[in-house]
CSV table of C-alpha atoms in Angstrom, one decimal:
chain,number,residue,atom,x,y,z
A,23,UNK,CA,123.3,71.1,67.9
A,24,UNK,CA,122.9,74.6,66.6
A,25,UNK,CA,119.3,73.8,66.0
A,26,UNK,CA,118.8,72.4,69.5
A,27,UNK,CA,120.4,75.4,71.1
A,28,UNK,CA,118.1,77.6,69.1
A,29,UNK,CA,115.1,75.8,70.5
A,30,UNK,CA,116.2,76.1,74.2
A,31,UNK,CA,115.4,78.9,76.6
A,32,UNK,CA,117.8,78.2,79.5
A,33,UNK,CA,117.4,74.4,79.7
A,34,UNK,CA,113.8,74.5,78.7
A,35,UNK,CA,112.8,73.3,75.3
A,36,UNK,CA,110.4,75.7,73.3
A,37,UNK,CA,110.3,74.3,69.8
A,38,UNK,CA,108.0,74.5,66.8
A,39,UNK,CA,107.3,70.8,67.2
A,40,UNK,CA,105.7,71.6,70.5
A,41,UNK,CA,103.4,74.2,69.1
A,42,UNK,CA,99.9,73.0,68.2
A,43,UNK,CA,98.0,75.4,66.1
A,44,UNK,CA,94.2,75.4,65.6
A,45,UNK,CA,93.7,73.1,68.6
A,46,UNK,CA,90.0,72.1,68.6
A,47,UNK,CA,88.4,71.3,71.9
A,48,UNK,CA,85.0,71.6,73.5
A,49,UNK,CA,86.2,71.4,77.1
A,50,UNK,CA,89.2,72.2,79.2
A,51,UNK,CA,89.8,68.5,79.8
A,52,UNK,CA,89.7,67.8,76.1
A,53,UNK,CA,92.2,70.6,75.3
A,54,UNK,CA,94.6,69.4,78.1
A,55,UNK,CA,94.3,65.8,76.9
A,56,UNK,CA,95.3,66.8,73.3
A,57,UNK,CA,98.2,69.0,74.3
A,58,UNK,CA,99.5,66.5,76.9
A,59,UNK,CA,99.2,63.6,74.3
A,60,UNK,CA,101.2,65.8,71.9
A,61,UNK,CA,104.0,66.1,74.6
A,62,UNK,CA,103.8,62.3,75.3
A,63,UNK,CA,104.1,61.4,71.6
A,64,UNK,CA,107.3,63.4,71.4
A,65,UNK,CA,108.8,61.7,74.4
A,66,UNK,CA,108.8,64.9,76.5
A,67,UNK,CA,106.6,63.4,79.2
A,68,UNK,CA,105.8,60.0,80.5
A,69,UNK,CA,102.4,58.5,79.7
A,70,UNK,CA,101.4,59.1,83.4
A,71,UNK,CA,101.7,62.8,82.8
A,72,UNK,CA,98.4,62.8,80.8
A,73,UNK,CA,96.0,61.7,83.6
A,74,UNK,CA,98.1,63.5,86.2
A,75,UNK,CA,97.9,66.9,84.5
A,76,UNK,CA,94.2,66.5,84.0
A,77,UNK,CA,93.6,65.6,87.7
A,78,UNK,CA,95.8,68.5,88.7
A,79,UNK,CA,93.6,70.8,86.7
A,80,UNK,CA,90.5,69.5,88.5
A,81,UNK,CA,92.1,70.0,91.9
A,82,UNK,CA,93.8,73.3,91.2
A,83,UNK,CA,92.6,75.1,88.0
A,84,UNK,CA,95.2,77.1,86.0
A,85,UNK,CA,93.2,79.6,84.0
A,86,UNK,CA,94.5,83.1,84.2
A,87,UNK,CA,92.8,86.2,82.8
A,88,UNK,CA,95.5,88.5,81.4
A,89,UNK,CA,94.6,91.8,80.0
A,90,UNK,CA,95.1,90.6,76.5
A,91,UNK,CA,93.3,87.3,76.8
A,92,UNK,CA,92.7,84.2,78.9
A,93,UNK,CA,95.6,81.8,79.2
A,94,UNK,CA,95.9,78.4,80.9
A,95,UNK,CA,99.1,76.9,82.4
A,96,UNK,CA,98.4,73.3,83.0
A,97,UNK,CA,101.2,71.5,84.8
A,98,UNK,CA,101.9,68.6,87.2
A,99,UNK,CA,104.6,66.9,89.2
A,100,UNK,CA,108.1,66.6,87.8
A,101,UNK,CA,108.1,62.8,88.2
A,102,UNK,CA,106.0,62.6,85.1
A,103,UNK,CA,108.5,64.6,83.0
A,104,UNK,CA,111.4,63.3,80.8
A,105,UNK,CA,112.6,66.6,79.3
A,106,UNK,CA,111.9,70.2,80.5
A,107,UNK,CA,109.7,71.9,77.9
A,108,UNK,CA,106.8,74.2,77.3
A,109,UNK,CA,104.1,73.2,74.8
A,110,UNK,CA,102.0,76.0,73.3
A,111,UNK,CA,98.4,75.2,72.3
A,112,UNK,CA,96.7,77.8,70.1
A,113,UNK,CA,93.0,77.1,70.5
A,114,UNK,CA,90.8,77.4,67.4
A,115,UNK,CA,88.0,78.9,69.5
A,116,UNK,CA,88.1,79.9,73.2
A,117,UNK,CA,87.6,77.1,75.7
A,118,UNK,CA,86.3,77.7,79.2
A,119,UNK,CA,88.7,77.1,82.0
A,120,UNK,CA,88.3,77.9,85.7
A,121,UNK,CA,90.4,80.7,87.1
A,122,UNK,CA,93.4,79.9,89.3
A,123,UNK,CA,92.6,80.6,92.9
A,124,UNK,CA,89.1,81.6,92.1
A,125,UNK,CA,87.4,78.4,90.8
A,126,UNK,CA,84.0,80.0,90.6
A,127,UNK,CA,85.3,82.4,87.9
A,128,UNK,CA,85.3,81.2,84.3
A,129,UNK,CA,88.1,82.2,81.9
A,130,UNK,CA,87.8,82.0,78.1
A,131,UNK,CA,91.2,80.6,77.3
A,132,UNK,CA,92.7,81.3,73.8
A,133,UNK,CA,96.3,80.1,74.5
A,134,UNK,CA,97.6,77.2,76.6
A,135,UNK,CA,101.2,77.0,77.8
A,136,UNK,CA,101.6,73.4,79.2
A,137,UNK,CA,104.6,73.2,81.5
A,138,UNK,CA,106.8,70.2,81.8
A,139,UNK,CA,109.2,71.2,84.5
A,140,UNK,CA,111.7,69.0,86.3
A,141,UNK,CA,113.8,71.3,88.4
A,142,UNK,CA,111.4,74.0,89.6
A,143,UNK,CA,113.9,75.5,92.2
A,144,UNK,CA,116.2,76.3,89.3
A,145,UNK,CA,113.4,77.9,87.3
A,146,UNK,CA,112.5,80.7,89.7
A,147,UNK,CA,113.7,83.5,87.4
A,148,UNK,CA,112.3,81.8,84.3
A,149,UNK,CA,108.8,81.3,85.7
A,150,UNK,CA,108.6,84.8,87.1
A,151,UNK,CA,109.8,86.2,83.9
A,152,UNK,CA,107.2,84.2,81.9
A,153,UNK,CA,104.4,86.0,83.8
A,154,UNK,CA,106.0,89.4,82.9
A,155,UNK,CA,106.3,88.3,79.3
A,156,UNK,CA,102.6,87.5,79.2
A,157,UNK,CA,101.9,91.1,80.3
A,158,UNK,CA,104.1,92.7,77.6
A,159,UNK,CA,102.2,94.6,75.0
A,160,UNK,CA,101.4,92.3,72.0
A,161,UNK,CA,103.1,89.2,73.3
A,162,UNK,CA,100.0,86.9,73.7
A,163,UNK,CA,98.4,88.4,70.5
A,164,UNK,CA,101.5,87.7,68.4
A,165,UNK,CA,101.9,84.2,69.7
A,166,UNK,CA,98.2,83.5,69.1
A,167,UNK,CA,98.2,85.0,65.6
A,168,UNK,CA,101.4,83.5,64.4
A,169,UNK,CA,101.4,82.2,60.9
A,170,UNK,CA,103.4,79.0,61.7
A,171,UNK,CA,104.6,77.0,64.7
A,172,UNK,CA,108.1,78.3,63.9
A,173,UNK,CA,106.9,81.9,64.2
A,174,UNK,CA,104.9,81.2,67.4
A,175,UNK,CA,107.9,79.6,69.2
A,176,UNK,CA,110.3,82.4,67.9
A,177,UNK,CA,107.9,85.2,69.0
A,178,UNK,CA,107.5,83.7,72.4
A,179,UNK,CA,111.2,83.3,72.9
A,180,UNK,CA,111.8,86.8,71.5
A,181,UNK,CA,109.7,88.4,74.2
A,182,UNK,CA,111.9,86.8,76.8
A,183,UNK,CA,114.8,88.8,75.5
A,184,UNK,CA,112.7,91.9,76.0
A,185,UNK,CA,111.4,91.3,79.5
B,16,UNK,CA,112.2,90.2,109.9
B,17,UNK,CA,108.8,89.4,108.3
B,18,UNK,CA,108.2,85.8,107.6
B,19,UNK,CA,106.1,85.3,104.5
B,20,UNK,CA,104.6,82.0,103.4
B,21,UNK,CA,103.8,81.5,99.7
B,22,UNK,CA,101.4,78.7,98.9
B,23,UNK,CA,100.3,77.1,95.7
B,24,UNK,CA,99.1,73.7,94.6
B,25,UNK,CA,102.5,72.1,94.3
B,26,UNK,CA,104.6,74.6,96.3
B,27,UNK,CA,106.8,74.9,93.2
B,28,UNK,CA,105.4,76.3,90.0
B,29,UNK,CA,103.1,79.3,90.6
B,30,UNK,CA,104.5,80.1,94.1
B,31,UNK,CA,107.9,80.3,92.4
B,32,UNK,CA,106.6,82.9,89.9
B,33,UNK,CA,105.0,84.9,92.8
B,34,UNK,CA,108.2,84.7,94.8
B,35,UNK,CA,110.1,86.4,92.0
B,36,UNK,CA,107.6,89.2,91.6
B,37,UNK,CA,106.9,89.7,95.3
B,38,UNK,CA,110.6,89.9,96.1
B,39,UNK,CA,111.0,92.5,93.4
B,40,UNK,CA,108.1,94.6,94.7
B,41,UNK,CA,109.3,94.4,98.3
B,42,UNK,CA,112.9,95.3,97.4
B,43,UNK,CA,111.6,98.3,95.4
B,44,UNK,CA,109.6,99.4,98.4
B,45,UNK,CA,112.7,99.4,100.6
B,46,UNK,CA,112.2,96.1,102.4
B,47,UNK,CA,115.3,94.4,101.1
B,48,UNK,CA,116.8,92.1,103.7
B,49,UNK,CA,113.8,92.6,106.0
B,50,UNK,CA,111.7,89.6,104.9
B,51,UNK,CA,112.1,85.9,104.4
B,52,UNK,CA,109.9,84.0,102.0
B,53,UNK,CA,109.1,80.3,102.3
B,54,UNK,CA,107.2,78.4,99.6
B,55,UNK,CA,104.9,75.5,100.5
B,56,UNK,CA,102.1,73.3,99.2
B,57,UNK,CA,98.5,74.5,100.0
B,58,UNK,CA,98.0,71.4,102.3
B,59,UNK,CA,100.9,72.5,104.4
B,60,UNK,CA,99.5,76.0,105.1
B,61,UNK,CA,97.4,75.0,108.1
B,62,UNK,CA,100.3,73.4,109.9
B,63,UNK,CA,102.8,76.1,109.0
B,64,UNK,CA,100.7,79.3,109.3
B,65,UNK,CA,101.3,79.8,113.0
B,66,UNK,CA,105.0,80.4,112.3
B,67,UNK,CA,104.4,83.1,109.7
B,68,UNK,CA,103.4,86.8,109.7
B,69,UNK,CA,101.2,86.4,106.6
B,70,UNK,CA,100.6,84.1,103.6
B,71,UNK,CA,100.2,84.9,99.9
B,72,UNK,CA,98.4,82.1,98.0
B,73,UNK,CA,97.6,81.5,94.4
B,74,UNK,CA,94.9,79.0,95.3
B,75,UNK,CA,91.8,79.1,97.4
B,76,UNK,CA,92.5,78.4,101.1
B,77,UNK,CA,89.5,77.5,103.2
B,78,UNK,CA,89.6,76.3,106.8
B,79,UNK,CA,91.6,77.4,109.8
B,80,UNK,CA,94.7,79.4,109.0
B,81,UNK,CA,96.6,81.1,111.8
B,82,UNK,CA,97.9,84.1,109.8
B,83,UNK,CA,96.3,86.5,107.4
B,84,UNK,CA,96.0,85.2,103.8
B,85,UNK,CA,96.3,87.4,100.7
B,86,UNK,CA,95.2,86.0,97.3
B,87,UNK,CA,98.2,86.6,95.1
B,88,UNK,CA,96.9,86.0,91.6
B,89,UNK,CA,97.6,89.6,90.7
B,90,UNK,CA,101.3,88.9,91.0
B,91,UNK,CA,100.9,86.5,88.0
B,92,UNK,CA,98.5,88.5,85.8
B,93,UNK,CA,99.3,92.1,86.8
B,94,UNK,CA,95.6,92.8,87.0
B,95,UNK,CA,94.6,94.5,90.2
B,96,UNK,CA,98.2,94.4,91.3
B,97,UNK,CA,98.1,97.8,93.1
B,98,UNK,CA,95.4,96.6,95.4
B,99,UNK,CA,97.2,93.4,96.3
B,100,UNK,CA,100.5,95.2,96.8
B,101,UNK,CA,98.7,97.6,99.2
B,102,UNK,CA,97.5,94.6,101.2
B,103,UNK,CA,101.0,93.2,101.3
B,104,UNK,CA,102.5,96.5,102.4
B,105,UNK,CA,99.9,96.8,105.1
B,106,UNK,CA,101.0,93.5,106.6
B,107,UNK,CA,104.7,94.5,106.3
B,108,UNK,CA,104.0,97.6,108.4
B,109,UNK,CA,102.3,95.6,111.2
């Protein structure tokens, strides 16, 4: 129980098991498929999440160019989610995504945060805070350069305490 | 009372994040209690837009919208935020 609480941020699971380091992909779809499959294999999402999150990325791309680096936030409808969580994918080499709201703009994405959210109306502060965390000095770099999944998850959660 | 429509793909995830930041900015600028924000899906913008003063969207909106639309990506990334805040304040003054 202590361990579970340690891995929760509010009621969202952010755990070392949900951090994939050295994720290798040639395309945005391949990267999304791999991280979504990782969530499915751990029971966090239903199998339908995988095609749904890919289709959502085609319809509404989620690349975001932060000052530190490009980030992608793939997500889809809550009906595909079993447990609220965020998976972190640290890409071995940058993968080109399209920019949110500006599909003609490419973003070299180095970090993916895949959202599995069930009660978005309850997450307003959390989601807003997450964008502020991404803008904090050193946050994205420290997550990206973490030596272990434990460190990546801990660093990410640590920045929430600061924001 | 300004009525602001926030639009994103699902009407939940990114518009929620923008809602948080936009409210904070408007309150800081002294507009607390003088605006009402409604979130919606991008497909609903066309039908809803006539009832709002302006719309902030995190996704591309093409077609006929009956209120001004501001691209609100800067509320997520912080890049170019000053410019977008200026656009929002311009609409608030109208």
